XYZ file of C-alpha atoms in Angstrom:
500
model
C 0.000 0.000 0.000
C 1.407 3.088 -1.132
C 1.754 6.290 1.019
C -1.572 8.082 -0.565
C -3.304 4.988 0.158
C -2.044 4.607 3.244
C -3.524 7.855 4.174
C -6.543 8.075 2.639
C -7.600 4.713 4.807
C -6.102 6.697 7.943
C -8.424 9.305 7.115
C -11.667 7.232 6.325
C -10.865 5.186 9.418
C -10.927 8.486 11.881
C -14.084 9.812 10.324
C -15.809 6.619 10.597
C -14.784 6.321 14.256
C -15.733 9.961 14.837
C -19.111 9.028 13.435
C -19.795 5.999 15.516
C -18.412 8.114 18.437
C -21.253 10.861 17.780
C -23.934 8.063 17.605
C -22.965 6.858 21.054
C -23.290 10.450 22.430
C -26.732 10.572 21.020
C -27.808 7.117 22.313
C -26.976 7.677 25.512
C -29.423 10.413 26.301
C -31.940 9.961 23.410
C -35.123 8.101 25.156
C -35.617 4.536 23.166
C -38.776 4.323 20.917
C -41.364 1.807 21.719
C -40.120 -1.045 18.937
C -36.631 -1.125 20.641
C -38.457 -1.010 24.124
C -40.276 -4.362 22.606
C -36.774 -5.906 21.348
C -35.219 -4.851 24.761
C -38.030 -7.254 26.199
C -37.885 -10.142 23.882
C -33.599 -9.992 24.937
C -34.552 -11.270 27.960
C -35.569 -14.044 26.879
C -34.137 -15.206 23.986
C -35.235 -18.005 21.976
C -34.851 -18.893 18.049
C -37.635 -16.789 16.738
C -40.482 -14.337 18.000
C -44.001 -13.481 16.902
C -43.030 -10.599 14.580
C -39.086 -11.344 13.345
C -36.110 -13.748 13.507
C -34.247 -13.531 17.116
C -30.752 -11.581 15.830
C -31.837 -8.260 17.380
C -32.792 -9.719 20.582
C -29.546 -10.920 20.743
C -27.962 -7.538 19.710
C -29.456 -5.708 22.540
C -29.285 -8.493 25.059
C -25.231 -8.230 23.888
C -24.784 -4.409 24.836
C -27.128 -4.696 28.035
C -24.361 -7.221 29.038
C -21.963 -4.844 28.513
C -23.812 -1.259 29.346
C -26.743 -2.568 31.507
C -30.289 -1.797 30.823
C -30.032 1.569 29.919
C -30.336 3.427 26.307
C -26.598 3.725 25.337
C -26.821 -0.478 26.310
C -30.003 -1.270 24.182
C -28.060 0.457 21.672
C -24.095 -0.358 21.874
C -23.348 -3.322 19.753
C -25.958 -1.993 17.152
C -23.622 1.153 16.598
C -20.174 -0.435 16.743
C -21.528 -2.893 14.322
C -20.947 -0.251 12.160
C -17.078 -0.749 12.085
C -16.964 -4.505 10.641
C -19.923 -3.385 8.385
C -17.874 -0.236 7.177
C -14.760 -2.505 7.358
C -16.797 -4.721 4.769
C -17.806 -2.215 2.367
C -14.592 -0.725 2.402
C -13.155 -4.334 1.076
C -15.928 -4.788 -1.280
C -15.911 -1.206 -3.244
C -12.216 -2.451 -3.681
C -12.383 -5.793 -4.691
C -14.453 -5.485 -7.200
C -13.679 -1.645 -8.933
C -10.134 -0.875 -6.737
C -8.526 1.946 -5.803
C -8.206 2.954 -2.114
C -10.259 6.044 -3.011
C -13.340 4.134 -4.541
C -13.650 1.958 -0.938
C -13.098 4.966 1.076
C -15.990 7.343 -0.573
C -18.060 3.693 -0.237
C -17.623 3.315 3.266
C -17.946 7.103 4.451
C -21.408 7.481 2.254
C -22.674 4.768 3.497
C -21.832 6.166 6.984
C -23.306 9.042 6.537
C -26.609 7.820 5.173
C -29.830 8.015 7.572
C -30.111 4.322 6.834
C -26.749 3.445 8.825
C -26.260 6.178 11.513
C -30.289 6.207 12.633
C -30.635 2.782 11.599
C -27.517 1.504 13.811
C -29.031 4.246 16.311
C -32.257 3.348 16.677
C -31.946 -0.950 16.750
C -34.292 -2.881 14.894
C -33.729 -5.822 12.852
C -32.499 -4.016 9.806
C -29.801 -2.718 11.516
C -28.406 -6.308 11.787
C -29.825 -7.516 8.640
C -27.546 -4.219 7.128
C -24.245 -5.429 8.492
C -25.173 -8.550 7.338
C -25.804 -7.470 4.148
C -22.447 -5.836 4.170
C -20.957 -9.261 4.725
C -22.866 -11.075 1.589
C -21.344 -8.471 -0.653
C -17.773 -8.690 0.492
C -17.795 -12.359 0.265
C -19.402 -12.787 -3.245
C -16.286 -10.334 -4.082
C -13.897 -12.495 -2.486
C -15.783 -15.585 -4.611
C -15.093 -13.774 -7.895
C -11.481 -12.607 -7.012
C -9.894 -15.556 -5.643
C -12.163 -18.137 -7.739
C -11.532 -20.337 -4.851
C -14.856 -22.246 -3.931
C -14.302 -21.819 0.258
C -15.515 -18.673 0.289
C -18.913 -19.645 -0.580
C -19.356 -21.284 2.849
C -18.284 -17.420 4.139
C -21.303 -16.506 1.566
C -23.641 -19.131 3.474
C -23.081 -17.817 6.921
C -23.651 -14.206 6.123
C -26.701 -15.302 4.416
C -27.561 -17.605 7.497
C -26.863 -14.719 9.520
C -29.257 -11.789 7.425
C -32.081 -14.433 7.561
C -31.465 -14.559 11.437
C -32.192 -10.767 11.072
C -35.192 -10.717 8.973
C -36.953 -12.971 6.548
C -36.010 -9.822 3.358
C -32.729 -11.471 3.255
C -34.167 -14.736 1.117
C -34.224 -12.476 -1.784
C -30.129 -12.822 -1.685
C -30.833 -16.431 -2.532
C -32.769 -15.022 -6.263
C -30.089 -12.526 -6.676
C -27.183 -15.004 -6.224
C -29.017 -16.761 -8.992
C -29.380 -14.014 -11.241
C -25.336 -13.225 -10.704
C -24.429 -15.957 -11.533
C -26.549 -16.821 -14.402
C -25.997 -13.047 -16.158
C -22.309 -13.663 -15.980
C -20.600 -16.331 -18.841
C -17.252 -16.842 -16.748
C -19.654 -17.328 -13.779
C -21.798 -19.970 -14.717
C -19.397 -23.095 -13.715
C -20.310 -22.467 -10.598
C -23.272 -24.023 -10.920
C -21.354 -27.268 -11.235
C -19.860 -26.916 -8.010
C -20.584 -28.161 -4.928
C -19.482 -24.869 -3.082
C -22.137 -22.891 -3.624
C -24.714 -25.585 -2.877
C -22.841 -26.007 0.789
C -22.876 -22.206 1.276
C -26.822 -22.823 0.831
C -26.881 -25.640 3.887
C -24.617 -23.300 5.526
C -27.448 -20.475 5.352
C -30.182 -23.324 6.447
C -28.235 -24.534 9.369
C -27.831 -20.671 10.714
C -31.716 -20.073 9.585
C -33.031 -23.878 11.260
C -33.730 -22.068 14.791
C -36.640 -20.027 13.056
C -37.537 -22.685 11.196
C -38.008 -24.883 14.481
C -39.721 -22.153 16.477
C -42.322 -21.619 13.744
C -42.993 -25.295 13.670
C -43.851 -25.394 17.240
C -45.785 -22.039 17.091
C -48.542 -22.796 14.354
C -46.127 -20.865 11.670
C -46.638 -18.258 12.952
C -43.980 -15.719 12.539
C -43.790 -16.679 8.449
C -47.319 -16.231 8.215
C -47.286 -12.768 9.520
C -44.685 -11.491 7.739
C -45.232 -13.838 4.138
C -48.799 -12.366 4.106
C -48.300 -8.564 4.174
C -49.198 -7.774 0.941
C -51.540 -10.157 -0.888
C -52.447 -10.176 -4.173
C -55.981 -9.046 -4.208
C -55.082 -5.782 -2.190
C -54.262 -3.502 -5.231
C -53.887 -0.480 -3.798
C -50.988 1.448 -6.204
C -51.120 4.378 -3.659
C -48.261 3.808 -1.680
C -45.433 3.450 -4.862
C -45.981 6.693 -4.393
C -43.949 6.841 -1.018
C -40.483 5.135 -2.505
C -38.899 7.202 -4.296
C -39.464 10.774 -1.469
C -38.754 8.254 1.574
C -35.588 6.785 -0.032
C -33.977 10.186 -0.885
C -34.507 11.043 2.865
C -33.110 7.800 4.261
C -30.242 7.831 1.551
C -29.672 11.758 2.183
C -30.451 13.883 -1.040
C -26.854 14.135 -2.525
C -26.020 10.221 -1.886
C -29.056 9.283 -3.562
C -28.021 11.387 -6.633
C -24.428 9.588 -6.634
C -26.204 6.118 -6.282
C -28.790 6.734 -8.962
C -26.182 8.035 -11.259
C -23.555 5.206 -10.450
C -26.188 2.599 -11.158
C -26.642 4.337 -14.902
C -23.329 4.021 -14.778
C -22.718 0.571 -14.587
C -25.886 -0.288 -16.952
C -24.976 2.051 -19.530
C -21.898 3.443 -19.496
C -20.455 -0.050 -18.609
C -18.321 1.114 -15.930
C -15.704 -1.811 -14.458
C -15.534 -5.609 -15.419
C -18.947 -7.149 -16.468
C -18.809 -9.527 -13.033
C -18.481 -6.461 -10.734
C -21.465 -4.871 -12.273
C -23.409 -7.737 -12.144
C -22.875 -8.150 -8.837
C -23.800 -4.808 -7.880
C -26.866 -4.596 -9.722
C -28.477 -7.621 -9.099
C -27.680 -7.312 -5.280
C -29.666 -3.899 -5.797
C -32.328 -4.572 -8.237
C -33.908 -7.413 -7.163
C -34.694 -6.627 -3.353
C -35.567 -3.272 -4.940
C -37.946 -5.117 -7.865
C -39.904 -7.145 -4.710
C -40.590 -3.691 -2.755
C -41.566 -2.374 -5.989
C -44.399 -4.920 -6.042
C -45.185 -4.891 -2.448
C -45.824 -0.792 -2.595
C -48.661 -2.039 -5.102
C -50.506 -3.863 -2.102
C -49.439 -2.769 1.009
C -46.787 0.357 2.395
C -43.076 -0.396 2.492
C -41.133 1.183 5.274
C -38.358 3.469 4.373
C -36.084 1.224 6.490
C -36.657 -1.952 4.564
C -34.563 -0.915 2.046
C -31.553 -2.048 4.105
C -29.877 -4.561 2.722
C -29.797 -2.785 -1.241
C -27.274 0.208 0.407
C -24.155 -1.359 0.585
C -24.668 -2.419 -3.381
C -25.995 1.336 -3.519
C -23.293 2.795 -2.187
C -20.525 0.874 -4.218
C -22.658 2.348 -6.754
C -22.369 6.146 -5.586
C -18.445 5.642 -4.940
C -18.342 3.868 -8.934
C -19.834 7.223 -9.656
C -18.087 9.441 -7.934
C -14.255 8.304 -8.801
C -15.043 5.684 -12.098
C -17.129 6.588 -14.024
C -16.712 9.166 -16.536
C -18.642 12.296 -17.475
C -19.607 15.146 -19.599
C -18.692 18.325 -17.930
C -22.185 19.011 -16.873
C -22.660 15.809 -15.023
C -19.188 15.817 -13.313
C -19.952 19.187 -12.000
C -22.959 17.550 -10.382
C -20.524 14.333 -9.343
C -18.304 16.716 -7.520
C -20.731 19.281 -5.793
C -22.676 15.733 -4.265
C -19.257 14.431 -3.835
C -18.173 17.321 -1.142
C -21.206 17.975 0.271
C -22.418 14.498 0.980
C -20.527 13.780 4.515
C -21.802 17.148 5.920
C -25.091 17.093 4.821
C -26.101 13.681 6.201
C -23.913 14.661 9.803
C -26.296 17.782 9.637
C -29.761 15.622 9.315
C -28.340 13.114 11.616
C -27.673 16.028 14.186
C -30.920 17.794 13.347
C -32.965 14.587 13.607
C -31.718 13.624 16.934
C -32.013 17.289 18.337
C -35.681 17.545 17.449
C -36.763 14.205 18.201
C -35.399 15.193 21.995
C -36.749 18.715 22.046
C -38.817 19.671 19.469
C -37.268 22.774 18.935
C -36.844 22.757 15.293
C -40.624 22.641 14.381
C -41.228 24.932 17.044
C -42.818 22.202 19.413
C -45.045 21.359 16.916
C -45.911 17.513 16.131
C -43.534 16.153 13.443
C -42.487 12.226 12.964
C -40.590 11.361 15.633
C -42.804 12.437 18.428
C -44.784 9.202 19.071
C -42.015 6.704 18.259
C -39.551 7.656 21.089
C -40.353 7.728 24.168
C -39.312 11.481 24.982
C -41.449 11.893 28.281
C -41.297 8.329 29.559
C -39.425 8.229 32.056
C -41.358 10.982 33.998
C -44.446 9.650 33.098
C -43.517 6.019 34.154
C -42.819 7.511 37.694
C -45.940 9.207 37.703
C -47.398 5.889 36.787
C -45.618 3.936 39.805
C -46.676 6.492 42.035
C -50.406 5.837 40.658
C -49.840 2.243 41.589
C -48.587 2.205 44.878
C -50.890 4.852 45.821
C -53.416 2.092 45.066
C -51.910 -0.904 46.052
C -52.031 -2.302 42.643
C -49.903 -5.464 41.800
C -49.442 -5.428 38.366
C -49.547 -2.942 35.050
C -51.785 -3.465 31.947
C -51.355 -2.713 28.938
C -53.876 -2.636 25.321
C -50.581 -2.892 23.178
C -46.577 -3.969 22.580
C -45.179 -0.775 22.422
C -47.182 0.859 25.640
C -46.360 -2.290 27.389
C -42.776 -2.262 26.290
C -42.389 1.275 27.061
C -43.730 0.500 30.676
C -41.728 -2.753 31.282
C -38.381 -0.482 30.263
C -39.202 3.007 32.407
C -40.816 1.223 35.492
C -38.786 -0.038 38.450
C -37.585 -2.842 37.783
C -39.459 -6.032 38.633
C -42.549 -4.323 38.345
C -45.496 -6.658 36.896
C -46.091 -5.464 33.347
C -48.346 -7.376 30.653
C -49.971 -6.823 27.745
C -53.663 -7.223 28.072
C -54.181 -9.039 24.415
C -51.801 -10.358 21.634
C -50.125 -12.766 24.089
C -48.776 -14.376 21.050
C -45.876 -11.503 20.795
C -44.796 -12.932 24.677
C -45.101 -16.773 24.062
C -41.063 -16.985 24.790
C -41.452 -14.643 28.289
C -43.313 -16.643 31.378
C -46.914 -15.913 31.905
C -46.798 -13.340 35.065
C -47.311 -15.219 38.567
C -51.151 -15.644 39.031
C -51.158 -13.886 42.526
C -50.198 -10.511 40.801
C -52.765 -10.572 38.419
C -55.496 -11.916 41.078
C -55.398 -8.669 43.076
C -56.000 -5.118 41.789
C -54.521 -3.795 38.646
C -54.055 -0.870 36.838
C -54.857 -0.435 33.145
C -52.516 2.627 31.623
C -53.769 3.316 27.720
C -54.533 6.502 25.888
C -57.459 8.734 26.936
C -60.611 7.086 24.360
C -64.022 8.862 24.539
C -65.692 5.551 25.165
C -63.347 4.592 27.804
C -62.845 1.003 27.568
C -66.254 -1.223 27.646
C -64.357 -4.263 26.980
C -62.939 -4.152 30.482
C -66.411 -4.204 31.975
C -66.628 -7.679 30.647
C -63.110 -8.707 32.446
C -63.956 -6.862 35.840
C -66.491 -6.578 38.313
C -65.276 -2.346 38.855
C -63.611 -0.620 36.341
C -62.521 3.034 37.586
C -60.591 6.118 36.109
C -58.698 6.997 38.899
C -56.252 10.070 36.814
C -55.368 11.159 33.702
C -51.528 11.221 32.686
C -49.613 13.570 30.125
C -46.662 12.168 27.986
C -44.885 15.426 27.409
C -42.205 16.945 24.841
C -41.177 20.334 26.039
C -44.829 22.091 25.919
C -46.192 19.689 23.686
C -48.451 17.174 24.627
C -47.522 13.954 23.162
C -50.281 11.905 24.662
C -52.649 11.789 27.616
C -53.513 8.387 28.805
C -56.363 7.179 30.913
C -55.043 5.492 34.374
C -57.957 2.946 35.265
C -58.035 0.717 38.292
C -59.308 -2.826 37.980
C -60.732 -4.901 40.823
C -62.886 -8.202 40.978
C -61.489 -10.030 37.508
C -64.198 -12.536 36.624
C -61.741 -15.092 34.848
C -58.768 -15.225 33.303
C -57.306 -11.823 33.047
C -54.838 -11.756 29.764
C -56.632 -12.965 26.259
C -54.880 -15.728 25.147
C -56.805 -15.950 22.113
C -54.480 -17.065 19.017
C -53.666 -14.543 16.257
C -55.272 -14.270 13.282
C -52.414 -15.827 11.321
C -52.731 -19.107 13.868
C -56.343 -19.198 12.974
């Protein structure tokens, strides 16, 4: 490695360290949102799949709580330093397959600076797993076409096995494997192997815990999350949604470089044929799917996950590859240069206003339900309410309220969800004596109160309403009711609809 080199991965290591650094400062004193409150709960008790997802993000968090405790900054801690191997593996990949030290350094810094990696590492669901994952597929499918050496498909396998332990999206790696290799003449003897076929057991043997829950839980899990969008549910609306929700994940100016690196490699036939195959089929058939989900049903900016390290090869292949009329390079270089900063700026803006508010003047914006800014005054408010009333345990109607409470209450404190009991099958029920004696029910204020309760209890009284607050604004109010005299069983252990 020559000096230049040398330097320029001295320089993308400190800014990637420097941006991990800043996501720990903001996880440690950013409140956690009610889906990471949920995942908190299902890390203590782990098992090989849950209602909703495939376990790797319980075992994330359960990781950094090891490490950090039960705190934010420990939900949160292996999440963000995940970053570094995932960065690590983009760097190797953007190499590998176009080289140059400069190429793999512009990869791994966009893709740091992307809303998709430093809230998505931030704020820990399963894509931010399935991402570093995803990282991992890429780099070894380069290391398959460099070295021609049929080992590293079992390295292939395990970060397959490992993406599918994140979330069921990564199958589609299986299709574009496919497509790679098919598209590509030099390629296609690999289909005479054995390698690639023992990468695929690899993936199963990572993937057989899920498989195994589901089998004892009705199918469950695949059932929820095979059947989101369904055929007969037309409903073209929400394509509409992609494209705007992808520019603001991506950050404007990388999503320029990634579009235009992607014409790139179609059209202008930037780098070897195998390289570009690889890129664009990594990208364009997870994208294709979502493309045909948004017909049926609303994709989630954050499923996009696992296309941005293929995306972001992309933007680099644009930035320092492929070449351009004077018009377009002008446009190369101002998205170039401004990138980094602007997506620091949103990152810092995001996480200042989903604390305070202060940027939309208090007003509601996106943020304001999803994390739990207020909580942890409210939940002592809440245990106070208890006490007061000698209640033994805390209802909730749904996961996140219930989630929120189990994380911001004392800790031992009896918290259930009333319903769903599905999403808890892997926690034990709560001890029959708690739930015998008085309770409180903590929900959001409704008009009609709750006449379902009526039918569960022999008294069902609002005792106080409750304010979730952001700086002035108020968030929520919820309705504190006391329960006394249950008639049966208290929880509703009826099965989900997708067990039915």
């Amino acid at each position: 490695m020559g000096g230049a080199d040398a330097r320029i991965v001295r320089n993308t290591a400190l800014v990637i360290l420097a941006l991990v650094a800043l996501r720990l400062v903001a996880a440690a004193f950013t409140p956690i949102t009610f889906d990471e409150a949920y995942y908190w709960m299902w890390s203590k008790n782990l098992a090989g799949g849950y209602y909703d997802h495939p376990p790797m993000v319980a075992y994330v968090i359960r990781a950094g709580t090891m490490i950090a405790g039960d705190t934010e900054l420990g939900v949160r801690l292996v999440s963000i330093l995940l970053a570094l191997p995932m960065s690590y593996a983009v760097y190797r990949s953007a190499a590998i397959l176009f080289g140059g030290a400069r190429l793999a350094a512009t990869s791994a810094i966009l893709l740091n600076v992307t809303m998709m990696a430093s809230v998505g590492t931030l704020i820990v669901t399963p894509d931010a797993p399935l991402l570093v994952a995803s990282s991992f597929v890429l780099l070894f499918l380069a290391k398959v076409l460099e070295t021609g050496r049929g080992v590293w498909w079992l390295a292939v396998g395990a970060a397959v096995g490992a993406a599918l332990l994140s979330k069921y999206t990564a199958m589609f790696f299986g299709a574009a494997i496919l497509i790679w290799l098919a598209s590509v003449p030099k390629l296609r003897s690999w289909f005479l192997s054995p390698w690639p076929y023992l990468g695929g057991l690899v993936a199963l043997a990572l993937f057989s815990p899920v498989i195994l829950w589901n089998a004892d839980h009705q199918w469950v899990s695949f059932a929820k999350q095979l059947g989101r969008a369904k055929i007969e549910d037309f409903r073209p609306v929400f394509i509409a949604e992609l494209i705007p929700t992808q520019i603001a994940f991506a950050t404007p100016l990388v999503f320029i470089l990634g579009a235009m690196g992607l014409h790139a490699l179609t059209w202008h036939r930037a780098g070897a044929l195998a390289s570009r195959a690889l890129i664009e089929t990594m990208f364009w058939t997870i994208v294709a799917y979502f493309v045909w989900h948004s017909l049926h049903a609303r994709v989630e900016a954050n499923w996009f996950a696992p296309v941005y390290p293929p995306f972001v090869v992309a933007a680099a292949a644009a930035a320092n590859l492929a070449q351009w009329k004077p018009r377009a390079r002008r446009l190369v270089d101002f998205c170039l240069r401004w990138a980094a900063p602007t997506g620091i700026v949103m990152f810092a803006a995001l996480i200042v206003q989903a604390n305070t508010g202060w940027l939309s003047g208090y007003r509601r914006d996106a943020t304001v339900r999803s994390v739990g800014v207020g909580w942890s005054e409210l939940a002592a408010e809440i245990d106070a309410v208890r006490a007061r009333n000698g209640a033994t345990c805390v209802l909730a109607p749904d996961y996140g309220t219930t989630g929120w409470l189990a994380f911001y209450l004392p800790r031992g404190t009896c918290v259930a969800q009333q319903n769903q009991r599905i999403r808890w099958v892997n926690m034990p029920e709560p001890d029959p004596k708690l739930l015998a004696g008085k309770l409180i029910y903590v929900d959001e204020l409704r008009p009609d109160g709750h006449p379902a309760l009526k039918d569960l209890f022999a008294q069902v009284t609002e005792i106080v309403q409750l304010q979730r607050k952001r700086g002035p604004l108020v968030v929520e109010t919820y309705g504190i009711d006391l329960l006394e005299g249950a008639k049966g069983d208290v929880l509703d252990h009826s099965p989900p609809p997708e067990a039915r």
